[in-house]
Coordinates of C-alpha atoms in Angstrom, one line a residue:
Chain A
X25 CA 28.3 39.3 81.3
X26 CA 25.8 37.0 79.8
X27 CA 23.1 36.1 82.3
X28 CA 22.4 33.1 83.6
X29 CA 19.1 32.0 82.4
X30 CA 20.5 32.8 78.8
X31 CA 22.9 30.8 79.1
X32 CA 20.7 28.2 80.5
X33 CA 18.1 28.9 77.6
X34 CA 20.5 28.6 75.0
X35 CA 21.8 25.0 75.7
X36 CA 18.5 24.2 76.1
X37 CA 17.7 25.2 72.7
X38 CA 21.0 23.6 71.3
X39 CA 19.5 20.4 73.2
X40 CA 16.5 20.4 71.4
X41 CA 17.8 21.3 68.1
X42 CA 20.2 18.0 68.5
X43 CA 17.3 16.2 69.6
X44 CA 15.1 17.1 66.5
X45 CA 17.5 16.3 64.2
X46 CA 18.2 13.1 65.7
X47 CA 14.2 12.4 65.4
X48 CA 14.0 13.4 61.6
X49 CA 17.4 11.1 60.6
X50 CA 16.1 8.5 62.4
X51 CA 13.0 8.6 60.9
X52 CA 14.1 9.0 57.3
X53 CA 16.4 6.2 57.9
X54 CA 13.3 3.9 58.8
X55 CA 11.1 5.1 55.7
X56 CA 13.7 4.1 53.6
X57 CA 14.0 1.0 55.0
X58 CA 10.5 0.5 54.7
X59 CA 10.6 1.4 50.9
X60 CA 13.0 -0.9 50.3
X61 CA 11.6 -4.0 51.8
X62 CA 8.4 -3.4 49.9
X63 CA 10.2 -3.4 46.1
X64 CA 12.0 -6.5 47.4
X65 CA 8.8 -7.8 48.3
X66 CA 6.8 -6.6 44.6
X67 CA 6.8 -10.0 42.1
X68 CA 9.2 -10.3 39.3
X69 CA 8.2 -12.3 36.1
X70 CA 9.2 -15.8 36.5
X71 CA 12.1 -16.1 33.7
X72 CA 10.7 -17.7 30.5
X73 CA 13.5 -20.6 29.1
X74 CA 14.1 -19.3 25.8
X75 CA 16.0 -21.0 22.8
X76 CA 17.1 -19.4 19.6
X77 CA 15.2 -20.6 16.9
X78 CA 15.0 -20.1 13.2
X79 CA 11.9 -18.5 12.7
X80 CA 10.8 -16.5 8.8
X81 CA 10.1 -13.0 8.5
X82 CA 8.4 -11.3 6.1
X83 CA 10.0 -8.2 4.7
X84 CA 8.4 -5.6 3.0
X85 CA 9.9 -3.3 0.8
X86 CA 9.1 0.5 -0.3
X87 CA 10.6 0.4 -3.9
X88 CA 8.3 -2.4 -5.7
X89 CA 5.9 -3.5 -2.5
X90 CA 6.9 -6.8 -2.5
X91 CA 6.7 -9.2 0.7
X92 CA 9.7 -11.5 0.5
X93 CA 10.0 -13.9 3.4
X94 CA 13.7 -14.6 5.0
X95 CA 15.2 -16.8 7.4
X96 CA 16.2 -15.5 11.1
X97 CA 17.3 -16.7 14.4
X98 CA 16.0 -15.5 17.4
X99 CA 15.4 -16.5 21.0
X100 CA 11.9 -17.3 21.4
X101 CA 10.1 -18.2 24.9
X102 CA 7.5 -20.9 24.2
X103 CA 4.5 -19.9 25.2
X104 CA 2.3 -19.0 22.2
X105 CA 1.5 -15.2 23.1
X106 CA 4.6 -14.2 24.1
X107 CA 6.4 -16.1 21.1
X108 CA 4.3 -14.0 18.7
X109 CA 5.4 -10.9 20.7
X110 CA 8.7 -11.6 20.4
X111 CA 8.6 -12.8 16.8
X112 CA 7.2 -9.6 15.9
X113 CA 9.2 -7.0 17.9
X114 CA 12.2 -8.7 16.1
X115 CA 10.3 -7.9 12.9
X116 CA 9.5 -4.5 13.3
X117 CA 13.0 -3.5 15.1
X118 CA 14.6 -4.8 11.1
X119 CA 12.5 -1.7 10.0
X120 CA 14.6 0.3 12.0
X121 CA 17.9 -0.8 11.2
X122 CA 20.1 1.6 8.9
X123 CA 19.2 1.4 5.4
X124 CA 16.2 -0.9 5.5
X125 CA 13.9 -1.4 2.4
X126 CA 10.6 -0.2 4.5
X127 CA 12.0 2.3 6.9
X128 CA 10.4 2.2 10.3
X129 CA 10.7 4.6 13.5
X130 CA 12.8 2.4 16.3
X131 CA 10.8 1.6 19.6
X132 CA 8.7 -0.9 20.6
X133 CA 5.6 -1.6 18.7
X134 CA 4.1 -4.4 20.3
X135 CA 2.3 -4.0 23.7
X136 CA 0.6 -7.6 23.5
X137 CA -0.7 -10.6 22.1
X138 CA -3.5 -12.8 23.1
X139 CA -5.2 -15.8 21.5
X140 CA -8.7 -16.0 22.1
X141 CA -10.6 -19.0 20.8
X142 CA -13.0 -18.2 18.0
X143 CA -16.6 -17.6 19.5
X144 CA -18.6 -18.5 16.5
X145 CA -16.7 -21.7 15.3
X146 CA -14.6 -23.3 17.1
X147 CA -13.2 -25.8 14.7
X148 CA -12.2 -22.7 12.8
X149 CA -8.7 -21.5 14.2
X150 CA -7.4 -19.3 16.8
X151 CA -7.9 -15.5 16.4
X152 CA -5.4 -13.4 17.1
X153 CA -5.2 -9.7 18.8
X154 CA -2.3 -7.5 18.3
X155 CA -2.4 -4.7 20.6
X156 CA -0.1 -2.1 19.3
X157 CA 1.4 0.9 21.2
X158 CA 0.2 4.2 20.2
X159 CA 3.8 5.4 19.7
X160 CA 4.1 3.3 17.2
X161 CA 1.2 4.3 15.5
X162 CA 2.1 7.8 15.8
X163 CA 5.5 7.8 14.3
X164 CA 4.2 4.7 11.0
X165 CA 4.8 6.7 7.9
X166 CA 1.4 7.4 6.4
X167 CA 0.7 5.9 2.8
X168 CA -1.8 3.3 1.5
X169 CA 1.5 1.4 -0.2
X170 CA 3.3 1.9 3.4
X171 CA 0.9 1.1 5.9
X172 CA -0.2 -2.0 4.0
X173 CA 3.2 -3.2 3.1
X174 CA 3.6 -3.4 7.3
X175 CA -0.1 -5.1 8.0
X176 CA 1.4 -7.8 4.9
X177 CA 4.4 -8.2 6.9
X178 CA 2.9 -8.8 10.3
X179 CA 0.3 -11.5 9.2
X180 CA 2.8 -13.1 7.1
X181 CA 4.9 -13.5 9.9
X182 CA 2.7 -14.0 12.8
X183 CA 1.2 -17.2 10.2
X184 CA 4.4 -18.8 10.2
X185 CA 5.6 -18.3 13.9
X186 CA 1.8 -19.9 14.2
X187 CA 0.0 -21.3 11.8
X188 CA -2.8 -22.3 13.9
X189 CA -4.3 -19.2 14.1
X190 CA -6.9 -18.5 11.5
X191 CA -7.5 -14.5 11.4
X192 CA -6.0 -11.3 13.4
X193 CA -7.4 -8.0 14.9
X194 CA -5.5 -5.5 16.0
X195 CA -5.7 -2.5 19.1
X196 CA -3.9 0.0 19.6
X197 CA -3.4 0.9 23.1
X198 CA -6.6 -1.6 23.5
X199 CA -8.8 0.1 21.9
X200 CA -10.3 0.0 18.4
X201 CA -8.6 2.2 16.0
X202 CA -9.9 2.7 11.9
X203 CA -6.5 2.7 10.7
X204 CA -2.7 1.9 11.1
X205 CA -1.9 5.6 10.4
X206 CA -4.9 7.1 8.1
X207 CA -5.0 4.4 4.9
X208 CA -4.9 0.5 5.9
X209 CA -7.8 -0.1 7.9
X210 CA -7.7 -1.8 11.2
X211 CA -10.9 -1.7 12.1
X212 CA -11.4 -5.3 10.0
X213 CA -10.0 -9.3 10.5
X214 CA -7.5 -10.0 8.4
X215 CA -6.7 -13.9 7.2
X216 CA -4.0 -15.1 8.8
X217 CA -2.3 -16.4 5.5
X218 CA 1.3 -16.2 3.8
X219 CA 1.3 -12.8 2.3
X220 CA 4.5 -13.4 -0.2
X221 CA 4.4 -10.4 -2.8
X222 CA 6.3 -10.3 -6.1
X223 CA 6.0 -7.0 -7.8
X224 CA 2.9 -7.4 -10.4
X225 CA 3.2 -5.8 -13.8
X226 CA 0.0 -4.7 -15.6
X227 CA -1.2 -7.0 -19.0
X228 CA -3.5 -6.3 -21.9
X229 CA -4.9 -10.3 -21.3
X230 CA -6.3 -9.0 -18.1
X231 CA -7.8 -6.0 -19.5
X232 CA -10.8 -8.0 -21.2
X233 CA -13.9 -9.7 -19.5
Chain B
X12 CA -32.9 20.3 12.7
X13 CA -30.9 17.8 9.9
X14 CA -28.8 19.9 7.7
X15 CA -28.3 18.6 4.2
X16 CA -25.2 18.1 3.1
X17 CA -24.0 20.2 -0.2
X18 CA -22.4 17.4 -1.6
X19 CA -24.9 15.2 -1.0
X20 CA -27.6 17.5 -3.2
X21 CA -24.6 17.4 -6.0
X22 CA -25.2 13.9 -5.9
X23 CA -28.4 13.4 -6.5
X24 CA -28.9 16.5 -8.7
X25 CA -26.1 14.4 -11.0
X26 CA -28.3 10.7 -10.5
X27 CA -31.5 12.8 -11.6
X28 CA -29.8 14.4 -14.4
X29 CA -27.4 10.8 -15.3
X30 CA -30.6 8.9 -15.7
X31 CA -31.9 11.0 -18.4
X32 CA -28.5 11.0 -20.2
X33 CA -26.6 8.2 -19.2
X34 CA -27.4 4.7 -20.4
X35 CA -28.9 2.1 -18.0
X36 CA -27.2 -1.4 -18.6
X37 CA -30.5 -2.8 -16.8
X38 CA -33.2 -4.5 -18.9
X39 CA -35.9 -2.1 -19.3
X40 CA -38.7 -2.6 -17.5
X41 CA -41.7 -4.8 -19.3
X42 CA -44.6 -3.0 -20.5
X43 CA -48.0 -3.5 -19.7
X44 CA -50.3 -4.8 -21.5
X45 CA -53.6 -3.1 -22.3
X46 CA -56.7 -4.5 -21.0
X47 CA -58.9 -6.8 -23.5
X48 CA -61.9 -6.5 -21.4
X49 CA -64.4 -3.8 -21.1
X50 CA -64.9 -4.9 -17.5
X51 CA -63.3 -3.0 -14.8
X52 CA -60.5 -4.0 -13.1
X53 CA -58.5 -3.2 -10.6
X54 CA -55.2 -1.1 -12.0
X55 CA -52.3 -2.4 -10.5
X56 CA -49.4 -0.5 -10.3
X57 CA -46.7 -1.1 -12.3
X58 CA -43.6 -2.6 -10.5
X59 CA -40.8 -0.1 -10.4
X60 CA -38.3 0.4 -13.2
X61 CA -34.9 -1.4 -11.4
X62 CA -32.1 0.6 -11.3
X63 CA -29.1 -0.2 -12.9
X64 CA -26.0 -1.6 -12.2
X65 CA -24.0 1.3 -12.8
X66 CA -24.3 4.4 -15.8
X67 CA -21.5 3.7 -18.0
X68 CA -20.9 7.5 -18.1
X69 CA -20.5 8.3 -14.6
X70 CA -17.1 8.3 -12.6
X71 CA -16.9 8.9 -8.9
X72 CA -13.9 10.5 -7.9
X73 CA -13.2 11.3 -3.6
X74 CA -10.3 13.1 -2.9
X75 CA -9.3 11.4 0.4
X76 CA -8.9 13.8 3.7
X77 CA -10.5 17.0 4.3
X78 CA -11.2 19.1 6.7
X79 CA -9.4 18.7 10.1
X80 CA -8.4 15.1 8.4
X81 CA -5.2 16.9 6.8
X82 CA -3.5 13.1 5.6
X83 CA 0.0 12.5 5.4
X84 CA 2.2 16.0 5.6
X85 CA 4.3 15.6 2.5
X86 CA 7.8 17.4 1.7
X87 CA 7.6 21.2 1.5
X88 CA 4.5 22.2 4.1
X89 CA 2.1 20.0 1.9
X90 CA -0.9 18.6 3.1
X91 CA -2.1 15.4 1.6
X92 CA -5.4 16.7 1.6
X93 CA -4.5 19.2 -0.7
X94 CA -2.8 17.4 -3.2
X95 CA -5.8 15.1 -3.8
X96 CA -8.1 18.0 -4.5
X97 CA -5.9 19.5 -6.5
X98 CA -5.2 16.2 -8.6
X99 CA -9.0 15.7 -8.3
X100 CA -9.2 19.3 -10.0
X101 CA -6.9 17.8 -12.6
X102 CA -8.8 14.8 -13.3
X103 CA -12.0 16.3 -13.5
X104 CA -11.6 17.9 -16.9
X105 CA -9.4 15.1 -18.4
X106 CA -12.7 12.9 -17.9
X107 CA -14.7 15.3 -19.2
X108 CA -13.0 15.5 -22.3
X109 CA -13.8 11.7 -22.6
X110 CA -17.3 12.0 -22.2
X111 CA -18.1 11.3 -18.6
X112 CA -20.3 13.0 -16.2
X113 CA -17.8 13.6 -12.6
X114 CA -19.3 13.5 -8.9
X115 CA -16.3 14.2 -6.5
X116 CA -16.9 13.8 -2.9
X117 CA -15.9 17.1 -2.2
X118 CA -14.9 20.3 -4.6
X119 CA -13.4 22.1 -1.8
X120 CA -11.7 21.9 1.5
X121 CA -14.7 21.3 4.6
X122 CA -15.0 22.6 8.4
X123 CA -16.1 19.2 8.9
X124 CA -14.5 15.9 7.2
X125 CA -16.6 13.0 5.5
X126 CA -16.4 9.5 7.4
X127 CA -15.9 6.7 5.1
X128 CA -18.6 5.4 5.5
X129 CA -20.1 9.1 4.0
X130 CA -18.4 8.6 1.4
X131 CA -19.4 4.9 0.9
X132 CA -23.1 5.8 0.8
X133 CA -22.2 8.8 -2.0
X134 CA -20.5 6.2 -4.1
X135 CA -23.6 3.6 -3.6
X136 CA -26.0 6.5 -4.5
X137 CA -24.5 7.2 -7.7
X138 CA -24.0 4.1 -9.1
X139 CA -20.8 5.3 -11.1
X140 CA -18.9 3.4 -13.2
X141 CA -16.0 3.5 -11.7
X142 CA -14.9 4.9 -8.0
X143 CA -11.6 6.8 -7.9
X144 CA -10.1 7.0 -4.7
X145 CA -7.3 9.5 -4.2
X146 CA -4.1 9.8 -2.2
X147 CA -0.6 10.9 -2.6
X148 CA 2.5 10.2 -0.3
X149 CA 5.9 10.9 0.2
X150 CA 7.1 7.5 0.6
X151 CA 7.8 4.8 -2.1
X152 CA 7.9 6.2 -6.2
X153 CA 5.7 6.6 -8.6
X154 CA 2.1 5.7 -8.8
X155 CA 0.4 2.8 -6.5
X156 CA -2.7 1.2 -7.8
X157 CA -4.8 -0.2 -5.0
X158 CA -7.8 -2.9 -5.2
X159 CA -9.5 -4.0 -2.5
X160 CA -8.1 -6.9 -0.6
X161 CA -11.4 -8.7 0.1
X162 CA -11.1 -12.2 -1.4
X163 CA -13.5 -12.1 -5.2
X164 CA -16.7 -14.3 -4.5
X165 CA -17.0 -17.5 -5.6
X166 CA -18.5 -17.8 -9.2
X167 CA -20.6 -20.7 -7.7
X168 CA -21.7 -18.8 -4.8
X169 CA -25.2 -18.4 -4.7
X170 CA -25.8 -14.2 -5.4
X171 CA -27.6 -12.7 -2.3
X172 CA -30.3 -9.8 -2.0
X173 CA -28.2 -7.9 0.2
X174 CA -24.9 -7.1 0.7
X175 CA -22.9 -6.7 3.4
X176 CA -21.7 -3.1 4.5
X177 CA -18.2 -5.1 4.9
X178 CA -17.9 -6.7 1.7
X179 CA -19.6 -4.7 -0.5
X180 CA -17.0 -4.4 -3.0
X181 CA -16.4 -8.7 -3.2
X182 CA -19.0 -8.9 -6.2
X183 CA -17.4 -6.3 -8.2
X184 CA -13.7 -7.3 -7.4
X185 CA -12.6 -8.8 -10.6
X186 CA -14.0 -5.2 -12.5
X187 CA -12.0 -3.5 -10.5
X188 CA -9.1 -5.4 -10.8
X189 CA -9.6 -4.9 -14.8
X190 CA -9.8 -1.2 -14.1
X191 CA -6.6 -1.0 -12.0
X192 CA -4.6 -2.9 -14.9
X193 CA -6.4 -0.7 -17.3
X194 CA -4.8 2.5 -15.6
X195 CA -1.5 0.5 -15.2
X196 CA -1.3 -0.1 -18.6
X197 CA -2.0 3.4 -19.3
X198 CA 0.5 5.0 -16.9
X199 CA 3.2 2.7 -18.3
X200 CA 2.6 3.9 -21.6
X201 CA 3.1 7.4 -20.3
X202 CA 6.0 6.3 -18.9
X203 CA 5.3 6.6 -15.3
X204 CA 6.3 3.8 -12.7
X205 CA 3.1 1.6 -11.4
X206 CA 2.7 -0.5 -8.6
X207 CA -0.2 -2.6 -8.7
X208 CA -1.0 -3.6 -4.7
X209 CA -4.2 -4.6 -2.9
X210 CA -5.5 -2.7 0.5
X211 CA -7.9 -2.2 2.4
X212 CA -7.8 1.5 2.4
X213 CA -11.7 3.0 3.4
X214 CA -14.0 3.0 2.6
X215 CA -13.0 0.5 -0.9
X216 CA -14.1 -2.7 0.6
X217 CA -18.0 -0.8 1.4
X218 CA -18.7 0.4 -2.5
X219 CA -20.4 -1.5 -5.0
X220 CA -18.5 0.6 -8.0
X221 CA -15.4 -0.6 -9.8
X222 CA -13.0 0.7 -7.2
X223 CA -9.3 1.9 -7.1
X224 CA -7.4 3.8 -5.0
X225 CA -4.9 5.6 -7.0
X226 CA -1.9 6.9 -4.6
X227 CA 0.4 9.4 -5.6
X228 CA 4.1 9.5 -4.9
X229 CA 7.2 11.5 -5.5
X230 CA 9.0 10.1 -8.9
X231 CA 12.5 9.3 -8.3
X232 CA 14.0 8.3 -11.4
X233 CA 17.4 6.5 -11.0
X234 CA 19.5 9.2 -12.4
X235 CA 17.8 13.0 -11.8
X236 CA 16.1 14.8 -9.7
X237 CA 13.2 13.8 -8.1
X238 CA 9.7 15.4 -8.7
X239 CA 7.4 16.3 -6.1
X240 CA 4.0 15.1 -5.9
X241 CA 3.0 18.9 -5.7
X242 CA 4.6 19.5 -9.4
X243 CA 1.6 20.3 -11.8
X244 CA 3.3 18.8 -14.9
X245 CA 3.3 15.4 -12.8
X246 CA -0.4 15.5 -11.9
X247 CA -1.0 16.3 -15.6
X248 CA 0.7 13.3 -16.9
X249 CA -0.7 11.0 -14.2
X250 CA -4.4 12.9 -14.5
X251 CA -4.0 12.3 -18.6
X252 CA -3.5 8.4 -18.4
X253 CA -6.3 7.6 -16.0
X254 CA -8.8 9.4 -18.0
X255 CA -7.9 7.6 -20.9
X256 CA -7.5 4.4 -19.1
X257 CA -11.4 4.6 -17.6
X258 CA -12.6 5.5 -21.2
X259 CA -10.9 2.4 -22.7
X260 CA -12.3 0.3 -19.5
X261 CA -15.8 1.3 -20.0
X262 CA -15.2 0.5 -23.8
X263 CA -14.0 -3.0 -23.1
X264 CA -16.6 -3.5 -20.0
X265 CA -19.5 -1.3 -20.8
X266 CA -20.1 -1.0 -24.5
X267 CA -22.8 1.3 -26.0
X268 CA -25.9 0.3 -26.6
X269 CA -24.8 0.4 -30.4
X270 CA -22.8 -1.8 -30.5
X271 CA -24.5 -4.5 -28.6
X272 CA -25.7 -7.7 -30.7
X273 CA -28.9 -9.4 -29.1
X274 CA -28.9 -13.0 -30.3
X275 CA -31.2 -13.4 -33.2
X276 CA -31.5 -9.9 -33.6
X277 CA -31.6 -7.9 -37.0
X278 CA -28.1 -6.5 -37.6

């Protein structure tokens, strides 16, 4: 025979046990309540109108290091910074593609853009910073011909998406790195000009004085 | 306390001993003439002999990387720093054999790497005729001749005293352009596939020599098998045509005194 004030302590026990858990759902149910209302609440990017345009892209390639520039349609938002993003993203994700003449490791590449106008003369163009991602940097294949083949093909690119700029920098992960991946310097401005390559053969006429 | 550099004693060592042997392409220095008077006078100093340009016998070479700076890792465990040593090994006799006095950046592989711009100021010491960067790679084929990609000065431009670090290869651009289609006609005659390119691949743009950076990749014919950069025969070959290529560039830009003709002189 059980006594009574076991009996008595065990409900009282199974009370409280009930009553605990009753606590906790109820206040897991209002945490998560609370989490969601604050990602509803966080900002989303205001959607750019974008419209496919025809832009050029300059393509490099491994076997003679030429530049060749070729036509493409892409959807491009139009403010200037993110257009040259986007221009160049879709430049460097052709690198990736199966059998492609400059072979390049997929991913983004790209963290940034910005136009800054230039401090020393103002008449003379916008300068443009490329910050890339270090991933990208990382995984470039490493080769004087290589690494200057995809410098060639950015500024090429980035002059005709926007030929206003005069010269570009470039970052990687915002800060100054000497080169793209131990050969083509970065730590220099480049011209923002058409970089068109066409294989060049060696000649005795340029051998003299 | 400021440790001095081996290579940098090297260097020097090989200045001291090139500007009793090499020849200077600088105007030598005016004598002075001997007093008339029996007065005295106050001896001035004679003005320091300039140096010059460059000594037509004296090739640079830097074997790029070193040290914890391993370069690109090539096919088969291979370290780019050690295929431009070893190249730089091979080049070294070949230019000997032509006549030239060789400074190399490094002979062997250092704790501690040289920074471009060490390299720069070796280069700039010397006064070399030519500066012979090296690299190899396992992408693209053949050999890839590099010149800097600085834009050549403007023939009006007015020369300046100094140069900038930045640019201090603009003046001598168009030399170095002749030496990289020198080589290029040399390595096609060996029949080895050339790329002529311009970069900016450090420290080219900061030297006041001639300048190329010769890259080394693997040599995929169409048909066959392809050869590594690592394969001594290759190295050879390539190592053969440069050293002949520099020895016809220095005949074409930097004749001996011999054979100059002075205007009005005797022949």
């Amino acid at each position: 025979m059980i006594p009574r004030y076991q009996r008595i302590l065990f409900w009282s026990l199974i009370s409280g046990i009930l009553l605990l858990s009753a606590f906790l759902i109820h206040g897991c149910q209002q945490a998560h309540k609370r989490l969601t209302a604050l990602n509803e609440a966080t900002p989303i990017a205001a959607p750019t109108p974008a419209s496919t345009e025809e832009v050029t892209l300059y393509l490099a390639s491994d076997a003679d290091a030429t530049v060749t520039p070729t036509r493409s349609q892409v959807a491009l938002p139009q403010e200037p910074s993110l257009r040259a993003r986007a221009v160049l993203e879709h430049l460097l994700a052709q690198y990736a593609l199966p059998g492609s003449a400059h072979p390049l490791q997929s991913g983004p590449a790209v963290d940034d853009v910005f136009l800054l106008r230039n401090p020393a003369n103002s008449s003379a163009g916008q300068i443009a910073v490329i910050n890339l991602r270090g991933s990208f940097v990382d995984n470039h294949p490493s080769g004087v011909e290589a690494e200057q083949l995809t410098l060639n093909s950015i500024i090429g690119t980035l002059h005709s998406a926007l030929p206003e700029v005069a010269e570009v920098r470039f970052l990687v992960d915002g800060q100054p790195h000497d080169t793209l991946a131990g050969h083509a310097s970065l730590s220099r401005s480049y011209p923002l000009i058409d970089t068109t390559t066409r294989p060049t053969a060696p000649s005795e006429a340029a051998t003299q004085p | 306390m400021k440790r001095i550099r081996p290579f940098t004693l090297k260097a020097a060592t090989t200045l001291i001993l090139s500007t009793t042997t090499c020849l200077s392409q600088a105007p030598a220095a005016q004598p002075t003439p001997a007093p008339t008077t029996t007065q005295p006078q106050l001896i001035t100093p004679a003005p320091p002999k300039p140096l010059p340009a460059f000594y037509r016998n004296l090739i640079l070479l830097d074997p790029a990387h070193g040290g914890p700076d391993t370069g690109a890792h090539l096919p088969d465990n291979a370290l780019e720093k050690d295929v431009t040593l070893a190249f730089a090994q091979r080049l070294r006799p070949a230019l000997a054999a032509q006549g030239f006095t060789v400074v190399a950046t490094r002979d062997s592989d250092p704790a501690t790497g040289l920074t471009p711009d060490q390299r720069a100021g070796t280069a700039n010491h010397t006064r070399p005729l030519a500066c012979i960067l090296i690299h190899a790679t396992a992408t693209g084929s053949g050999i890839h001749l590099a010149s800097s990609s600085l834009t050549p000065l403007d023939d009006t431009a007015t020369p300046s005293r100094a140069l900038a670090w930045d640019s201090a290869q603009a003046p001598t651009l168009p030399m170095s352009l002749r030496l990289a289609n020198e080589i290029g006609l040399a390595l096609i005659d060996a029949h080895l596939p050339v790329i002529l390119m311009r970069a900016s691949v450090p420290p080219i743009d900061n030297v006041i020599c001639p300048a190329i950076a010769i890259e080394v990749a693997p040599l995929s014919p169409s048909s066959g098998n392809t050869t590594a950069v690592t394969d001594a025969a290759y190295q050879q070959r390539i190592a053969d045509a440069v050293a002949n290529a520099v020895a016809s560039f220095r005949t074409h830009n930097a004749p001996p005194p011999a054979t100059r003709t002075t205007p009005g002189a005797p022949q």
